Structure formats: structure tokens, C-alpha cells
Amino acid sequence: MNVRDIVEELTQTCIENRRNVELCIDKQEREALVLEHIKTYMGKGFRITDFQTGLEWFNVAEGLSVYGHLADKLIVLDFFTYCCINCMHVLPDLDLLEKQFSITDGLVVIGVHSAKFSNERDSKRLLAAIQRYNITHPVVNDTSLSVWKDLGISCWPTLVMIGPKGEPLAVFVGEGHREELLLYTSVALTYFKSLHQISNNNLPLHLAKHLLPSRGNKTLLFPAKIETLCKEQGEYLVVSDTGNNRILVADITGNVEYVIGGPDAGFCDGNLENAKFNAPQGVCMFGAAEIYVADNENHAIRKIDLAEKIVSTIAGTGFQGHDYVGGKTGRDQALSSPWDLSVYVHEYGEKSVPVLLIAMAGTHQIWALFLEDSIWWKNRVYKANTCVAVVGSGREENRNNTYPHAAGLSQPSGLIVVQDRKVAFFADSESSAIRSVDLNDGRVSGVCGANRNPADLHDFGDSDGVRYAVKLQHPLGITWHSKEHVVYIADTYNHKIKRIDVTTGCCNTIYGDGKPNELFSFDEPSGIAVSSNGHLLYVADTNNHAVKAIDTRNNTISVLPIDVPVTGKGDPDSVYFFDTTISEMGGELNITFDVRFSNDRLYLNTDAPQRWSVRLSANEWVAKVRTGELTAPVSIKVSEGSGMHEVYVTLDIVACKTSECVPKKLSIVYRVHQRTQAADIVTEHRQVVVE
């Protein structure tokens, strides 16, 4: 017998122990059963092999050793791959475990990243995932799967508990082991401390960092999904700013009109300012005022009513559920990691009722939330607010089927309804496929990607072609182009945008990875949307913390300057008005500001941030940068037009005197008049005198 055999035996033994522990009425009985198990495997004398040298580590200042840094510690190895939804579900359990038992208490959790997809082996991408999921314990990038193979691990996630001398003590396969982890850890630490085998020394922890926007600031952080919204004032964009736990509504120039939620995670309904989300993903619209949100880590569906300016929860309890059937209403129905959603207007008889379809990544299904009383497939009646699984058995596979509940899905993460075709297309991320659901009868079909074998979830790559010849890699974003009658996808782990003819199943790479030129560079794009006129593709470029706009007419790309305004409390300290003229044919306006004080005892503190931010009243005008240092010019591209438009500039400054410094907010209204024969390039230096 070797260590692999021991791990295999432990896997079965821990399953049996789980049943026996559940039968125990008394806490002491449970602890005695676990202690007996620990003593048995402690005495077998098997030790695991140490980590290979040369592996890359994160969140520590140096690589760790089982028999060096980790000697006399209880270790929990978390074998994970960052694409895996079940692995994500384990993270809250580990977080709770680490809060109850610290490193100095004797417990160390180590993430052993064992990649499924080739993209995931890249340390830069792994680092982004570690930060995206707020993992603070040590993580090792086991690119060659050396630890995985040494211990005979067979699936993600798997948790292996290692004793203070390197001996395997317990194995937990899959998610849902929170109580067992707490029980085994408590018993093991108590026992090994009684033997004086637990050290209270700390570890050289050092949180991994790279150039990343700070949480809660004015910029995007891991934006995941994007959708277009048509209002009376024009077209708007709805962005799930996932890393900042908020939803942004901005016009197509990047001016943010609504900031809903953020920056801290939470689960709270209320007005737009007080509502809280937790890593929101998919967003979709119904009408001009209702936004639905897949609030992923709250395991809930939220509704944003822009007319009433209120956020409410319409499904989900706030905790992960394990229901594969559903049928309850509203907040009584537990959900599991909703990732995307789309509204289908279902017609039966003379009635048309909205049905919210949900890509339920956590249970590998598609669910429906009936917004009104409805009759669905096979004349089944559903009351309003009922939430129920409608597609997928819950088994993780790539199985197409005429019967929707017999089909097998694999972490559906992108979803779009094509109303006139009565079909929903979805990105089945773990099978690396694009698939469809016939909304007349629920038939599930493959469009392109994956493998004919429904059990093969490892047939991925990067190949254009037709149907099964197409190879994708963990696609997350999907949208329908109504004018071209094609699907566009964000092929996330290939960092590309691809176009699919859904009739033929032909898939071609259009943008990304240097195509059509080097400017088209993405890093794990997760969301995609089409403008109402069909000319623009908007991409949530997740790891680049940006929204990018692709003009399909001339193959140009730009970063949309979404810059969230910082709303100061109260009115500005002073308001200033300036006028200028520029050509009716358009042009460029460049303005710099020189702040002076009427009180000669005040001065600008050069060590403090002195900044401006700009907002435009004209949708067609573009500010090259939305915010900048006071010394930098405000630069605006002015489009062809006539009359007067206002530019609003806010100066956030810090004024000092000998004894103290005081922040001040100055509001400037710049009235720009477009006239014939005026200059097309205007450069002005304005002096602002502060009383």
C-alpha cells in the first residue's frame, strides 16, 4: 500500500464516517468517532511527498514546504481549478474554517491549483482569479499536476487533511463538507496539541499583488457582464462591476448615471444608494426601467426599478441551495450561483407573459422565474413568482435531448433569448460549447463546440470550423445580433470574440489575440452586447478591468472611459461659470485650470491629490479622460452641431494653511457655444479664484 492507496481508502472511509456521524445524537459521540478515525490513519505511518521545488506560490513571501514551514501544522489541501463552480462553492467554507482556526492555532489551508484548462496554468491568470475570489491563504500553481498525481486525486474540488507529520488523515470530495471540516479540524487540533505536536509559529504570508484598481474606487474591477438599455434619452449600458459589488448604468460615452450597490459585498434591498450585492454577474432588461441581476454569491435574483429607484430580491434566500427541482416562490426558493439571465415573453392562448430564464451554473441547469401566472410546457400551470428548474437533470455533462429534464448541462454561464425565433442560446462553459433550448418544447441541441460524447468535458481548444470541429475554451459571454441573425460569443479563455452562424454551426474568430490587429487584445472577456443599431459590440474585458467598444464597420476598438463620479456630501463650496465658442463643424476643446486663493495664507498642498472630473451634457461629445490631475488639461472631442452645450467640471482640491488642511469641492459650468467661423481647436487656461 502507498500514499495513493491510503488517499483512495480515506475517500471511502470519510464517506462512511459521514453517515455514521449523522447518526450520532451526542456531540461527544461524533467527536469520539472522528478521533478514532484520526488515530487509525495517524498510525499507518504513511507520509505525503513534499511540494516540488520551483513551483510558483501566491500569498506567501517564499515557497512552502510540508516538512519545513508546515511542520507541526494541521494542513488542509484544497485541490481546485478556478473555472470550477463547485470549487468556488468551497471557498466560503474554507473562509469560515480559517476564521475559527488560525495559523497560530495550528491550521494552514493551502490551495493547490490543478488546472483543467490550458489558460488556467498561466500564473498571471491564476493571480487574477485569486484576487477576483478574495483568496488570502497560500496558493501553489501545480502546473504539472505533481501533487495531484502523487495523491491520486481524481476530481475538483477535493480537500485532503494532512497531519502535523505529513500523514493523510481525511479526504472530502466535492462541495458541501462545511460541518465535517469544522468537526475534523477541531478534534484533530485538540488531539495533536495534547501530544505537543502542534506549533504556534506563523508563516511568511504576503498577499499577492499586481497593478489592480483599488476596491471601491472610481474605476471598474473585474467587470463580468454588460447589456444595452434603451431609454427615452437614448441608449445606455448596464455593467455588472463584479469586483466592486455594484451595477453601473452609463450612457454610451461612459457618463455614469446610476451607481447601484458597492463597494462592499452584502445582501440588502432598499434604495439605489443603500442596496448591496455580492459579486453580481448577469444583467438583463425588461422595458426601460427594470433591470434583473444574477446576484451570484448571494445566490439570488435581484430587481432594480429605475423608475422607483429601489432594489428588491425576487428569488433566493441569500444562501446557496441544493435544490434541483424548485417550485417555491420568491425568497422561499433557494438558488445556487445564478450566472446569467434573459427575459422571454411567453405566448399561450391570447396571453403574453414575461418569463425570466436563469443560467443556474451551480446546479448545471436552466431555471425559469415566472413573473406572472403562466402555463408552460405540457400545459403545466405556474403561479406568479414561482421559480423552477426547466432544463437539465443537474448532472454535469454535455447531453442533448428532446426532453429538457433529461438533458445534461455543464455550468451554463451565458444566456440570451431570441424572441422571434423562440429559442435561447447558452454558453455551456465547462463543456466549452454553445448550445440551444427550443422554447416551444424544451428540446436541447448543440450548436458548436464540445464533443459528441456527453461525458467528455475536456474537449476544448481554439479552432474555427463547423459544429463539433469548432473548439472553444470556457466561453462565458453570449449575445444575439438581430440585424446579422448570428450569435457573438466571448470565448473567454481564448481571449477572443467569435461569430456563430446558428443555422450551419459555423464559427469564426472575428476579434482578439491580434486579429484583425494588435489593438484587439482581451484578457478573459466575460460579457458581450450589441448596440441597438448593430454597429458596435460592447465587451466586458474582465481581467483588463475595462469595457471595450468595437466598431464593426471599420474594425476599430476603444476603451469606454467609464469613470464613476465620486458624489461628495452636500453642495460644492463654490460654483463658477465660463463661456467659450467652437466651430459648428466640431473640434477639440482643451482647458486647464489654475486655482488661486483670495486669502494669501492658503495654498494648494502638492503632496495631496488635486484632481478634476468631467461630465458632458452632449451624448455625442467624448472626454478623452474622465478624471485627471489638476495640472493636466481637460480634453474634449466636440462633434458637429449648433447651439450651446454645458460641460460640468468638478475640482476636488485640498487647501492648506499653517495649522491645517481642508478639502474643497469646486463646481465649474463650462458653456460651450458652437458657431460658424469659430476655431475648431480651442485651448484655454482659466483662473479659478477661491474665496
XYZ file of C-alpha atoms in Angstrom:
691
model
C 0.000 0.000 0.000
C 1.244 3.519 -0.846
C 0.028 7.056 -0.208
C -2.251 6.978 -3.269
C -3.885 3.836 -1.896
C -4.299 5.477 1.511
C -5.947 8.532 -0.068
C -8.308 6.293 -2.033
C -9.165 4.356 1.122
C -9.645 7.587 3.068
C -12.087 8.842 0.458
C -14.393 5.890 1.062
C -13.829 5.841 4.817
C -14.778 9.516 5.178
C -17.979 8.880 3.229
C -18.858 6.078 5.660
C -17.888 8.256 8.623
C -20.197 10.973 7.378
C -23.148 8.603 7.536
C -22.129 7.368 10.986
C -21.585 10.879 12.345
C -25.026 11.925 11.124
C -26.499 9.068 13.173
C -24.786 10.296 16.342
C -27.115 12.222 18.601
C -24.488 13.341 21.077
C -21.657 15.765 20.239
C -19.186 13.672 22.253
C -20.175 10.616 20.225
C -19.376 12.424 16.988
C -16.043 13.658 18.285
C -15.114 10.170 19.560
C -15.867 8.645 16.161
C -13.693 11.207 14.381
C -10.887 10.844 16.937
C -10.835 7.086 16.439
C -10.574 7.655 12.688
C -7.673 10.121 13.104
C -5.762 7.796 15.411
C -6.197 4.919 12.949
C -4.707 6.809 9.990
C -2.090 8.582 12.074
C -0.735 5.158 12.989
C -0.443 3.826 9.440
C 2.924 5.553 9.029
C 2.415 6.954 5.502
C 3.715 10.445 4.637
C 2.959 12.598 1.617
C 5.662 13.785 -0.770
C 6.713 17.398 -0.274
C 5.883 20.074 -2.833
C 8.249 20.137 -5.795
C 10.801 22.910 -5.780
C 10.360 25.597 -8.421
C 6.570 25.802 -8.249
C 5.118 29.299 -8.204
C 3.413 30.356 -4.966
C 0.990 33.174 -4.200
C 0.125 34.999 -0.963
C 3.445 33.965 0.634
C 6.894 35.534 0.506
C 8.517 32.187 -0.366
C 7.566 28.683 -1.411
C 6.345 26.478 1.435
C 7.493 23.024 2.485
C 5.379 20.368 4.201
C 8.344 19.337 6.327
C 9.769 22.835 6.760
C 7.370 25.772 7.145
C 4.368 23.482 7.656
C 5.911 21.012 10.082
C 3.755 20.573 13.190
C 0.735 22.112 11.459
C -2.600 20.614 10.525
C -2.860 21.192 6.753
C -5.938 21.249 4.529
C -5.028 20.955 0.848
C -7.743 22.379 -1.411
C -7.355 20.923 -4.910
C -9.149 23.370 -7.180
C -9.236 24.823 -10.669
C -10.500 28.372 -10.862
C -13.077 27.788 -13.618
C -14.985 25.279 -11.472
C -18.229 26.453 -9.846
C -18.078 23.658 -7.252
C -14.590 24.862 -6.281
C -15.995 28.365 -5.826
C -18.661 26.947 -3.512
C -15.936 25.540 -1.232
C -14.282 28.936 -0.677
C -16.855 30.245 1.873
C -16.408 27.011 3.854
C -12.638 27.461 3.912
C -13.036 31.114 4.863
C -15.166 30.120 7.857
C -12.677 27.401 8.793
C -9.775 29.866 8.729
C -11.703 32.375 10.832
C -12.310 29.751 13.519
C -8.811 28.226 13.456
C -5.860 30.481 12.652
C -2.341 29.612 11.561
C -1.080 30.209 15.090
C -3.838 27.853 16.305
C -2.172 25.250 14.133
C -4.277 25.145 10.925
C -2.976 26.055 7.469
C -5.146 25.956 4.342
C -3.207 25.573 1.090
C -4.834 25.999 -2.301
C -3.323 23.542 -4.781
C -4.298 24.869 -8.187
C -4.588 21.930 -10.574
C -5.699 23.434 -13.871
C -8.328 21.907 -16.126
C -7.939 24.401 -18.999
C -4.591 25.307 -20.534
C -5.332 29.012 -19.982
C -5.583 28.395 -16.242
C -1.971 27.268 -15.995
C -0.871 30.832 -16.728
C 0.258 32.368 -13.432
C -0.939 35.818 -14.454
C -4.481 34.487 -14.950
C -4.343 32.463 -11.749
C -3.255 35.566 -9.858
C -6.251 37.460 -11.278
C -8.566 34.650 -10.142
C -7.044 34.644 -6.648
C -7.764 38.341 -6.354
C -11.181 38.079 -8.006
C -12.294 35.452 -5.478
C -10.562 37.135 -2.500
C -8.411 34.096 -1.684
C -5.970 35.089 1.058
C -4.436 31.748 2.046
C -1.307 30.378 0.302
C -1.832 29.001 -3.209
C 0.595 26.922 -5.256
C 0.331 26.699 -9.045
C 0.852 22.974 -9.635
C 1.152 23.288 -13.424
C 2.420 19.724 -13.906
C -0.202 18.253 -11.504
C 2.614 16.735 -9.450
C 0.755 16.887 -6.111
C -2.473 15.775 -7.784
C -0.772 12.683 -9.218
C 1.198 11.898 -6.054
C -2.011 11.721 -4.024
C -4.174 10.148 -6.727
C -6.729 12.964 -6.798
C -9.442 12.392 -9.389
C -11.796 15.386 -9.355
C -12.317 19.024 -8.352
C -12.776 20.072 -5.649
C -11.048 17.613 -3.321
C -9.941 18.502 0.205
C -7.193 16.469 1.873
C -6.390 16.881 5.572
C -2.723 16.278 6.435
C -1.447 15.703 9.987
C 1.471 17.534 11.628
C 3.977 14.877 10.493
C 2.730 14.777 6.886
C 0.292 11.880 7.310
C -3.013 11.844 5.284
C -5.931 11.889 7.736
C -9.107 12.616 5.778
C -10.380 13.249 2.241
C -13.542 15.157 1.298
C -14.625 15.044 -2.348
C -16.890 17.707 -3.829
C -18.626 20.574 -2.066
C -20.866 20.608 0.988
C -18.458 19.476 3.726
C -18.505 22.546 5.979
C -19.624 20.802 9.160
C -17.227 17.880 8.626
C -14.300 20.244 8.089
C -15.066 22.094 11.305
C -15.530 18.856 13.243
C -12.391 17.094 11.962
C -10.260 20.226 12.432
C -11.441 20.812 15.984
C -10.904 17.186 17.021
C -7.531 16.893 15.253
C -6.107 20.108 16.704
C -7.233 19.182 20.226
C -5.703 15.721 19.896
C -2.369 16.746 18.377
C -1.982 19.596 20.851
C -2.369 17.049 23.642
C 0.616 15.242 22.084
C 2.555 18.541 21.825
C 2.745 18.139 18.047
C 1.228 21.489 17.050
C 3.355 24.600 16.598
C 2.026 28.116 17.124
C 4.535 29.729 14.753
C 3.315 31.949 11.933
C 4.051 31.735 8.189
C 5.662 34.246 5.790
C 2.307 35.410 4.419
C 2.403 38.125 1.787
C -0.759 38.841 -0.201
C -0.110 38.596 -3.937
C -0.487 41.914 -5.709
C -0.320 43.254 -9.215
C -1.359 46.558 -10.746
C -5.029 46.411 -9.935
C -7.612 49.136 -9.329
C -8.403 49.538 -5.654
C -11.740 48.155 -4.493
C -14.440 50.751 -4.160
C -12.706 53.451 -6.200
C -13.869 55.205 -9.341
C -12.799 52.540 -11.815
C -14.071 49.115 -12.820
C -12.882 45.964 -11.085
C -13.335 42.616 -12.887
C -16.479 43.664 -14.823
C -18.304 40.475 -15.818
C -21.394 41.188 -17.902
C -22.801 44.007 -19.982
C -26.140 44.764 -21.602
C -27.705 47.626 -23.559
C -30.694 49.577 -22.273
C -32.866 51.857 -24.422
C -34.336 54.874 -22.667
C -36.090 57.966 -23.963
C -32.801 59.849 -23.707
C -31.003 57.290 -25.878
C -29.042 54.090 -25.479
C -27.405 53.184 -22.179
C -25.142 50.414 -20.936
C -25.706 48.301 -17.834
C -22.456 46.872 -16.444
C -22.050 44.369 -13.628
C -18.944 45.760 -11.919
C -18.433 42.452 -10.170
C -15.273 43.165 -8.188
C -16.846 46.323 -6.780
C -20.143 44.535 -5.977
C -22.244 47.013 -7.898
C -24.260 47.686 -11.056
C -23.494 50.728 -13.187
C -25.814 52.408 -15.687
C -23.919 54.653 -18.096
C -24.564 56.357 -21.397
C -22.611 55.223 -24.442
C -19.886 57.819 -23.823
C -19.217 56.440 -20.343
C -21.070 59.003 -18.256
C -22.393 57.056 -15.269
C -25.958 57.944 -14.371
C -26.624 55.337 -11.668
C -24.304 53.585 -9.221
C -26.263 50.784 -7.547
C -24.610 48.972 -4.637
C -20.903 48.628 -3.819
C -18.183 48.747 -2.902
C -18.536 46.262 -0.025
C -20.323 42.942 -0.504
C -23.669 42.490 1.200
C -27.251 41.318 0.771
C -29.549 44.246 1.311
C -32.606 45.619 -0.507
C -33.545 49.288 -0.459
C -32.798 52.436 -2.395
C -30.076 52.566 -5.040
C -27.506 54.005 -2.632
C -28.064 51.560 0.235
C -28.669 48.301 -1.656
C -25.890 45.685 -1.519
C -24.798 42.929 -3.918
C -22.180 40.196 -3.722
C -20.217 39.609 -6.947
C -23.159 40.242 -9.329
C -22.905 38.605 -12.753
C -25.575 38.654 -15.483
C -27.872 41.613 -16.088
C -30.878 41.939 -18.390
C -33.617 44.464 -19.034
C -37.380 44.296 -19.274
C -38.768 47.550 -20.580
C -36.937 50.807 -19.986
C -36.902 50.830 -16.196
C -36.460 47.265 -14.891
C -33.059 45.591 -14.580
C -32.729 41.994 -13.393
C -29.469 40.890 -11.797
C -27.978 37.439 -11.207
C -26.515 38.216 -7.781
C -24.099 35.318 -7.889
C -22.568 34.962 -4.426
C -25.822 35.927 -2.742
C -27.450 33.097 -4.734
C -30.334 35.421 -5.546
C -32.145 37.236 -8.338
C -32.480 40.955 -7.724
C -34.657 43.542 -9.451
C -33.630 47.158 -9.924
C -36.555 49.500 -10.584
C -35.081 52.688 -12.021
C -38.461 54.465 -12.005
C -38.990 53.863 -8.284
C -35.213 53.851 -7.605
C -35.390 50.743 -5.476
C -33.756 47.300 -5.368
C -35.681 44.184 -4.310
C -34.986 40.445 -4.095
C -37.396 38.409 -6.202
C -35.869 34.925 -5.727
C -33.242 33.346 -3.489
C -32.607 33.163 0.232
C -29.121 34.665 0.306
C -27.586 31.231 0.910
C -26.580 28.518 -1.525
C -29.254 25.885 -2.054
C -29.003 22.326 -3.324
C -32.441 22.089 -4.908
C -32.550 20.613 -8.420
C -36.335 20.897 -8.836
C -37.619 24.173 -7.384
C -41.252 25.198 -7.331
C -41.298 27.599 -4.411
C -41.971 31.300 -4.792
C -39.797 34.359 -4.359
C -37.436 34.436 -1.424
C -38.540 31.000 -0.245
C -36.776 29.346 -3.180
C -33.074 28.630 -2.584
C -30.803 29.014 -5.631
C -27.216 28.045 -6.455
C -24.899 30.506 -8.210
C -27.117 32.121 -10.851
C -24.708 33.380 -13.516
C -26.790 34.957 -16.279
C -30.400 35.653 -17.208
C -32.636 36.748 -20.071
C -36.339 37.572 -20.431
C -38.605 35.535 -22.707
C -42.108 36.774 -23.468
C -44.106 33.546 -23.473
C -47.285 33.436 -25.519
C -50.123 30.998 -24.858
C -53.692 31.484 -25.966
C -54.186 35.222 -26.195
C -51.831 35.962 -23.309
C -48.231 37.159 -23.348
C -46.357 36.848 -20.060
C -42.707 37.538 -19.195
C -40.598 34.598 -18.018
C -37.117 35.196 -16.634
C -34.773 32.390 -17.736
C -31.756 31.855 -15.467
C -28.459 30.119 -16.222
C -28.045 28.339 -12.885
C -24.339 27.496 -13.015
C -24.308 25.967 -9.532
C -26.753 23.163 -10.389
C -25.879 22.888 -14.115
C -29.425 23.788 -15.138
C -31.609 26.497 -16.622
C -34.373 27.738 -14.346
C -37.442 29.876 -15.014
C -38.870 32.591 -12.790
C -42.463 33.231 -13.847
C -43.130 36.935 -13.389
C -46.868 36.411 -13.892
C -49.289 33.456 -13.763
C -48.397 31.256 -16.715
C -48.878 27.935 -18.480
C -45.581 26.386 -19.588
C -44.574 23.208 -21.394
C -47.050 20.313 -21.309
C -49.715 22.752 -20.067
C -48.268 22.944 -16.590
C -49.611 25.892 -14.592
C -47.276 28.179 -12.624
C -48.292 30.947 -10.268
C -46.569 34.318 -10.402
C -43.126 34.431 -8.707
C -42.684 30.650 -8.933
C -39.056 29.692 -9.603
C -38.425 26.229 -11.029
C -35.829 24.171 -12.918
C -36.943 23.748 -16.532
C -33.851 22.401 -18.339
C -31.182 19.978 -17.141
C -31.020 16.939 -14.913
C -28.418 18.504 -12.599
C -25.765 16.010 -13.736
C -22.730 17.792 -15.132
C -22.465 16.619 -18.723
C -22.891 17.675 -22.339
C -26.031 15.673 -23.105
C -28.507 16.971 -25.676
C -32.025 15.615 -25.508
C -35.555 16.073 -26.783
C -36.738 16.037 -23.166
C -35.412 19.096 -21.311
C -35.126 17.435 -17.899
C -33.137 14.549 -19.378
C -30.533 16.879 -20.899
C -27.254 17.401 -19.082
C -25.626 20.834 -18.882
C -22.195 21.825 -17.673
C -22.053 25.122 -15.818
C -24.161 27.333 -18.137
C -22.751 30.826 -17.717
C -24.103 32.926 -20.588
C -27.707 33.100 -21.792
C -29.607 35.026 -24.451
C -33.220 34.702 -25.641
C -34.041 35.299 -29.310
C -37.689 36.222 -29.059
C -38.758 35.962 -32.706
C -37.162 32.513 -33.048
C -38.447 31.297 -29.689
C -35.047 29.912 -28.806
C -32.480 30.519 -26.069
C -28.758 30.124 -26.745
C -26.402 29.480 -23.868
C -22.669 29.262 -23.281
C -22.071 25.913 -21.598
C -18.712 26.863 -20.152
C -17.350 23.602 -18.733
C -18.123 21.631 -21.909
C -16.717 24.536 -23.982
C -19.836 24.550 -26.155
C -22.613 26.791 -27.408
C -25.994 25.105 -27.100
C -29.656 25.975 -27.545
C -33.076 25.393 -25.993
C -36.211 25.380 -28.156
C -38.630 27.467 -26.106
C -41.653 25.790 -27.688
C -40.928 22.377 -26.177
C -37.594 22.474 -24.304
C -35.518 20.464 -26.769
C -31.787 20.930 -26.060
C -29.403 20.900 -29.045
C -25.739 21.532 -29.704
C -24.746 24.489 -31.861
C -20.966 24.163 -31.924
C -18.002 23.108 -29.827
C -17.508 20.245 -27.337
C -17.567 16.554 -28.179
C -20.204 14.084 -29.326
C -19.520 12.077 -26.162
C -21.728 13.714 -23.479
C -19.363 12.609 -20.707
C -16.299 14.268 -22.269
C -15.927 17.744 -20.739
C -12.265 18.089 -21.695
C -12.572 18.534 -25.459
C -11.572 22.172 -25.757
C -9.170 24.246 -27.838
C -9.163 27.150 -30.269
C -10.333 26.147 -33.734
C -12.780 27.711 -36.158
C -14.974 25.406 -38.200
C -18.400 23.823 -38.161
C -20.242 22.148 -35.259
C -18.028 19.601 -33.459
C -14.941 20.704 -35.400
C -15.203 24.018 -33.552
C -13.104 24.178 -30.400
C -13.733 26.775 -27.711
C -12.251 27.252 -24.248
C -14.641 28.037 -21.396
C -16.879 30.646 -23.116
C -18.862 32.862 -20.729
C -20.424 35.659 -22.793
C -23.112 35.414 -25.474
C -25.374 37.812 -27.360
C -27.647 37.851 -30.401
C -27.090 40.232 -33.315
C -30.624 40.808 -34.599
C -29.538 42.528 -37.819
C -26.991 39.888 -38.818
C -29.016 36.956 -37.358
C -25.925 35.488 -35.717
C -24.610 34.835 -32.221
C -21.500 36.577 -30.942
C -19.631 35.000 -28.045
C -16.851 35.929 -25.683
C -14.624 32.838 -25.914
C -13.248 33.703 -22.512
C -10.175 31.513 -22.047
C -9.112 32.011 -25.683
C -9.395 35.804 -25.161
C -11.376 36.160 -28.383
C -14.691 37.313 -29.809
C -16.245 34.796 -32.194
C -19.198 34.858 -34.573
C -21.515 31.863 -34.998
C -23.993 31.157 -37.768
C -26.514 29.209 -35.695
C -28.110 27.649 -38.772
C -24.928 25.993 -40.019
C -22.995 25.850 -36.747
C -20.089 27.638 -38.468
C -17.905 29.570 -36.008
C -15.221 32.110 -36.925
C -12.836 34.204 -34.862
C -13.517 37.886 -35.506
C -11.563 39.777 -32.857
C -8.869 39.138 -30.288
C -5.355 37.790 -29.928
C -4.083 40.199 -32.566
C -6.971 39.785 -35.011
C -7.570 41.930 -37.038
C -4.651 43.855 -35.489
C -2.617 44.038 -32.294
C -5.012 46.550 -30.703
C -7.633 43.841 -30.279
C -6.274 42.343 -27.107
C -8.532 40.912 -24.389
C -7.919 39.107 -21.111
C -10.675 36.653 -20.203
C -13.593 38.692 -21.631
C -16.789 37.512 -19.932
C -19.625 39.634 -21.291
C -20.729 40.937 -24.673
C -23.613 43.048 -26.002
C -24.679 44.613 -29.315
C -25.704 48.244 -29.761
C -29.262 48.902 -30.962
C -28.049 49.984 -34.403
C -25.928 46.842 -34.710
C -22.687 48.701 -35.430
C -20.984 48.300 -32.060
C -20.039 45.359 -29.897
C -19.502 46.133 -26.225
C -17.176 43.743 -24.390
C -16.658 43.355 -20.637
C -12.894 42.738 -20.705
C -12.768 41.256 -17.243
C -9.101 40.935 -16.313
C -8.292 44.243 -18.000
C -10.928 45.929 -15.781
C -12.439 47.657 -18.792
C -15.388 47.902 -21.143
C -14.307 47.990 -24.785
C -16.327 49.124 -27.778
C -15.702 47.514 -31.179
C -16.919 49.376 -34.263
C -17.657 46.551 -36.695
C -17.877 48.908 -39.682
C -14.219 49.882 -39.633
C -12.747 47.297 -37.225
C -11.628 49.836 -34.633
C -11.618 49.328 -30.878
C -11.658 51.766 -27.978
C -11.802 51.612 -24.212
C -15.004 53.165 -22.983
C -13.928 55.691 -20.337
C -16.348 54.609 -17.620
C -15.359 56.692 -14.648
C -17.681 56.538 -11.680
C -18.238 60.004 -10.223
C -17.450 60.446 -6.558
C -20.515 62.030 -5.060
C -19.487 64.364 -2.284
C -21.860 65.120 0.539
C -23.543 68.488 0.424
C -23.254 71.266 -2.131
C -19.990 72.410 -3.696
C -18.091 75.104 -1.853
C -18.212 77.372 -4.919
C -19.749 77.393 -8.404
C -18.069 79.068 -11.404
C -19.376 79.774 -14.921
C -17.261 80.183 -18.043
C -18.182 80.618 -21.721
C -16.306 79.739 -24.893
C -17.008 79.188 -28.602
C -16.043 76.426 -31.014
C -16.832 75.583 -34.633
C -20.213 74.170 -35.670
C -18.214 71.546 -37.541
C -16.851 70.255 -34.254
C -13.316 70.132 -32.991
C -11.317 69.817 -29.809
C -11.554 71.772 -26.570
C -8.632 71.758 -24.124
C -8.953 73.504 -20.773
C -6.556 73.850 -17.859
C -7.411 75.386 -14.502
C -5.230 77.483 -12.220
C -6.575 77.633 -8.673
C -5.704 80.769 -6.693
C -6.811 81.889 -3.237
C -8.014 85.341 -2.213
C -6.638 84.560 1.247
C -2.859 84.638 0.867
C -2.449 82.301 3.847
C -3.964 79.399 1.843
C -2.098 77.294 -0.688
C -2.508 74.032 -2.629
C -0.796 71.130 -0.927
C 1.326 69.490 -3.641
C 1.503 66.274 -1.613
C -2.297 65.912 -1.545
C -4.419 64.713 -4.503
C -5.657 67.686 -6.537
C -7.985 66.356 -9.228
C -10.752 67.156 -11.656
C -13.609 65.065 -13.051
C -15.774 65.919 -16.037
C -19.355 65.220 -17.134
C -20.827 66.111 -20.529
C -24.389 67.103 -21.369
C -23.956 66.172 -25.058
C -24.073 62.421 -25.663
C -22.050 62.715 -28.866
C -19.132 64.507 -27.246
C -16.261 62.465 -25.852
C -13.925 63.340 -22.997
C -10.569 61.694 -23.695
C -10.195 61.058 -19.959
C -12.969 61.304 -17.385
C -10.761 62.314 -14.489
C -7.237 63.656 -14.118
C -4.678 65.587 -12.114
C -5.274 69.318 -11.750
C -2.142 70.039 -13.799
C -3.445 68.009 -16.771
C -5.838 69.554 -19.325
C -9.475 68.580 -19.661
C -9.610 67.431 -23.295
C -12.937 67.021 -25.109
C -13.756 65.998 -28.671
C -16.713 68.112 -29.827
C -18.999 66.721 -32.531
C -20.721 68.678 -35.298
C -23.680 70.679 -34.031
C -25.101 74.047 -33.106
C -26.324 75.960 -30.089
C -24.916 75.659 -26.570
C -23.912 72.600 -24.548
C -22.645 72.545 -20.995
C -19.554 70.787 -19.675
C -19.543 70.164 -15.923
C -16.162 70.021 -14.224
C -15.673 69.287 -10.541
C -12.377 70.262 -8.905
C -11.564 68.285 -5.759
C -8.729 70.163 -4.071
C -7.012 70.314 -0.712
C -6.269 73.822 0.571
C -3.808 74.263 3.415
C -2.619 76.880 5.844
C -0.013 76.621 8.539
C -2.139 74.719 11.054
C -4.485 72.566 8.954
C -5.621 71.346 5.527
C -9.224 71.463 4.303
C -10.751 69.612 1.283
C -12.817 71.788 -1.039
C -15.142 70.956 -3.908
C -15.411 73.499 -6.715
C -18.094 73.143 -9.399
C -17.494 74.644 -12.837
C -20.132 75.002 -15.552
C -18.397 75.489 -18.890
C -20.873 76.740 -21.518
C -19.655 75.826 -24.996
C -21.326 77.711 -27.876
C -20.999 76.255 -31.396
C -20.860 78.967 -34.059
C -19.856 79.337 -37.678
C -16.323 80.527 -38.393
C -15.226 79.748 -34.829
C -11.968 77.849 -34.266
C -12.024 74.063 -34.379
C -9.239 73.705 -31.783
C -9.689 75.775 -28.633
C -7.088 75.833 -25.865
C -7.880 77.870 -22.768
C -6.275 78.484 -19.388
C -8.834 79.523 -16.765
C -8.060 81.011 -13.391
C -10.333 79.966 -10.524
C -10.199 82.260 -7.515
C -11.296 80.659 -4.250
C -12.633 82.982 -1.586
